[in-house]
């Protein structure tokens, strides 16, 4: 994973060599701060770019999609009285996604109760 992060930041800086910008711990901490709403907005933006650049596979004029589901074990966090982070409880969920086969790009994803 660290080499993937280094390659990502090297690409952002338009460099050929790897660039160590963040550690695994810093990346994990930042990832926990990302709002769930951001993923929907980013997904819509990326789908617009993909459609403009590559187009989507069609079958009789309809977009070809595939679906997949998985069982998830989610941990919900809370805070103690002194403000420290603590595990509140764990819940089971079902994750379901529609994606574009071939380019394996997610169109939509949703969590459901089991």
mmCIF file of C-alpha atoms in Angstrom:
data_model
loop_
_atom_site.group_PDB
_atom_site.id
_atom_site.type_symbol
_atom_site.label_atom_id
_atom_site.label_comp_id
_atom_site.label_asym_id
_atom_site.label_seq_id
_atom_site.Cartn_x
_atom_site.Cartn_y
_atom_site.Cartn_z
ATOM 1 C CA UNK A 1 0.000 0.000 0.000
ATOM 2 C CA UNK A 2 2.821 2.428 0.795
ATOM 3 C CA UNK A 3 4.283 2.059 -2.705
ATOM 4 C CA UNK A 4 0.803 2.766 -4.157
ATOM 5 C CA UNK A 5 0.552 5.954 -2.079
ATOM 6 C CA UNK A 6 4.061 6.990 -3.129
ATOM 7 C CA UNK A 7 3.239 6.391 -6.814
ATOM 8 C CA UNK A 8 -0.021 8.342 -6.458
ATOM 9 C CA UNK A 9 1.730 11.410 -5.037
ATOM 10 C CA UNK A 10 4.508 11.125 -7.648
ATOM 11 C CA UNK A 11 1.852 11.174 -10.388
ATOM 12 C CA UNK A 12 0.205 14.211 -8.811
ATOM 13 C CA UNK A 13 3.555 16.008 -8.863
ATOM 14 C CA UNK A 14 4.274 14.780 -12.424
ATOM 15 C CA UNK A 15 7.443 13.029 -11.253
ATOM 16 C CA UNK A 16 8.954 9.797 -12.522
ATOM 17 C CA UNK A 17 10.378 8.769 -9.142
ATOM 18 C CA UNK A 18 8.280 7.780 -6.130
ATOM 19 C CA UNK A 19 7.390 10.538 -3.672
ATOM 20 C CA UNK A 20 6.957 9.677 0.027
ATOM 21 C CA UNK A 21 4.397 12.298 1.105
ATOM 22 C CA UNK A 22 2.341 10.457 3.718
ATOM 23 C CA UNK A 23 2.821 7.483 5.988
ATOM 24 C CA UNK A 24 0.327 4.660 6.388
ATOM 25 C CA UNK A 25 -0.714 6.070 9.778
ATOM 26 C CA UNK A 26 -1.315 9.574 8.376
ATOM 27 C CA UNK A 27 -3.303 8.165 5.460
ATOM 28 C CA UNK A 28 -5.485 6.051 7.771
ATOM 29 C CA UNK A 29 -6.123 9.034 10.041
ATOM 30 C CA UNK A 30 -7.092 11.243 7.084
ATOM 31 C CA UNK A 31 -9.310 8.509 5.608
ATOM 32 C CA UNK A 32 -11.377 8.392 8.805
ATOM 33 C CA UNK A 33 -12.174 12.097 8.397
ATOM 34 C CA UNK A 34 -13.645 11.806 4.884
ATOM 35 C CA UNK A 35 -17.383 12.412 4.728
ATOM 36 C CA UNK A 36 -19.482 9.656 3.164
ATOM 37 C CA UNK A 37 -21.145 12.317 0.974
ATOM 38 C CA UNK A 38 -17.794 12.975 -0.702
ATOM 39 C CA UNK A 39 -17.764 9.497 -2.261
ATOM 40 C CA UNK A 40 -21.073 10.046 -4.040
ATOM 41 C CA UNK A 41 -19.934 13.391 -5.443
ATOM 42 C CA UNK A 42 -16.569 12.000 -6.536
ATOM 43 C CA UNK A 43 -18.207 8.967 -8.127
ATOM 44 C CA UNK A 44 -20.561 11.163 -10.177
ATOM 45 C CA UNK A 45 -17.619 13.308 -11.304
ATOM 46 C CA UNK A 46 -15.495 10.294 -12.296
ATOM 47 C CA UNK A 47 -18.393 8.720 -14.215
ATOM 48 C CA UNK A 48 -18.773 11.937 -16.208
ATOM 49 C CA UNK A 49 -15.051 11.880 -17.038
ATOM 50 C CA UNK A 50 -15.116 8.179 -17.974
ATOM 51 C CA UNK A 51 -18.149 8.644 -20.218
ATOM 52 C CA UNK A 52 -16.501 11.593 -21.994
ATOM 53 C CA UNK A 53 -13.162 9.778 -22.425
ATOM 54 C CA UNK A 54 -14.137 6.157 -23.094
ATOM 55 C CA UNK A 55 -17.904 5.834 -23.273
ATOM 56 C CA UNK A 56 -19.805 2.987 -21.663
ATOM 57 C CA UNK A 57 -20.398 -0.486 -23.131
ATOM 58 C CA UNK A 58 -23.913 -0.725 -24.566
ATOM 59 C CA UNK A 59 -26.209 -3.638 -25.354
ATOM 60 C CA UNK A 60 -29.245 -2.782 -27.511
ATOM 61 C CA UNK A 61 -28.780 0.862 -26.525
ATOM 62 C CA UNK A 62 -28.713 0.149 -22.769
ATOM 63 C CA UNK A 63 -25.715 0.555 -20.488
ATOM 64 C CA UNK A 64 -24.292 -2.804 -19.387
ATOM 65 C CA UNK A 65 -23.941 -3.069 -15.596
ATOM 66 C CA UNK A 66 -23.191 -5.834 -13.122
ATOM 67 C CA UNK A 67 -24.148 -6.204 -9.476
ATOM 68 C CA UNK A 68 -22.304 -7.612 -6.493
ATOM 69 C CA UNK A 69 -23.045 -7.933 -2.788
ATOM 70 C CA UNK A 70 -21.003 -8.780 0.284
ATOM 71 C CA UNK A 71 -21.399 -9.183 4.043
ATOM 72 C CA UNK A 72 -19.728 -6.424 6.063
ATOM 73 C CA UNK A 73 -18.777 -6.145 9.722
ATOM 74 C CA UNK A 74 -18.791 -2.437 10.646
ATOM 75 C CA UNK A 75 -17.385 -0.862 13.791
ATOM 76 C CA UNK A 76 -19.133 2.242 15.078
ATOM 77 C CA UNK A 77 -17.009 4.602 17.128
ATOM 78 C CA UNK A 78 -17.978 6.997 19.880
ATOM 79 C CA UNK A 79 -16.177 9.191 22.381
ATOM 80 C CA UNK A 80 -15.649 8.731 26.080
ATOM 81 C CA UNK A 81 -16.485 11.502 28.540
ATOM 82 C CA UNK A 82 -12.921 12.800 28.338
ATOM 83 C CA UNK A 83 -13.130 12.987 24.502
ATOM 84 C CA UNK A 84 -11.084 9.887 23.665
ATOM 85 C CA UNK A 85 -12.239 7.683 20.828
ATOM 86 C CA UNK A 86 -13.745 4.332 21.761
ATOM 87 C CA UNK A 87 -15.544 1.464 20.064
ATOM 88 C CA UNK A 88 -19.266 1.765 20.676
ATOM 89 C CA UNK A 89 -20.416 -1.416 19.021
ATOM 90 C CA UNK A 90 -20.136 -3.552 15.927
ATOM 91 C CA UNK A 91 -22.928 -4.088 13.424
ATOM 92 C CA UNK A 92 -23.531 -6.421 10.510
ATOM 93 C CA UNK A 93 -24.469 -4.982 7.111
ATOM 94 C CA UNK A 94 -24.885 -5.977 3.499
ATOM 95 C CA UNK A 95 -23.040 -3.978 0.883
ATOM 96 C CA UNK A 96 -24.440 -3.894 -2.649
ATOM 97 C CA UNK A 97 -22.898 -2.219 -5.687
ATOM 98 C CA UNK A 98 -23.663 -1.783 -9.365
ATOM 99 C CA UNK A 99 -20.557 -1.444 -11.497
ATOM 100 C CA UNK A 100 -19.403 -1.240 -15.094
ATOM 101 C CA UNK A 101 -17.914 -4.563 -16.152
ATOM 102 C CA UNK A 102 -14.676 -4.378 -18.058
ATOM 103 C CA UNK A 103 -13.478 -1.143 -16.494
ATOM 104 C CA UNK A 104 -14.712 -2.276 -13.052
ATOM 105 C CA UNK A 105 -15.951 1.190 -12.106
ATOM 106 C CA UNK A 106 -18.620 1.492 -9.425
ATOM 107 C CA UNK A 107 -21.801 3.265 -10.464
ATOM 108 C CA UNK A 108 -23.602 3.095 -7.126
ATOM 109 C CA UNK A 109 -23.139 1.411 -3.777
ATOM 110 C CA UNK A 110 -25.391 1.131 -0.760
ATOM 111 C CA UNK A 111 -25.378 -0.451 2.694
ATOM 112 C CA UNK A 112 -28.369 -2.409 3.967
ATOM 113 C CA UNK A 113 -29.200 -4.023 7.283
ATOM 114 C CA UNK A 114 -28.814 -7.790 7.221
#
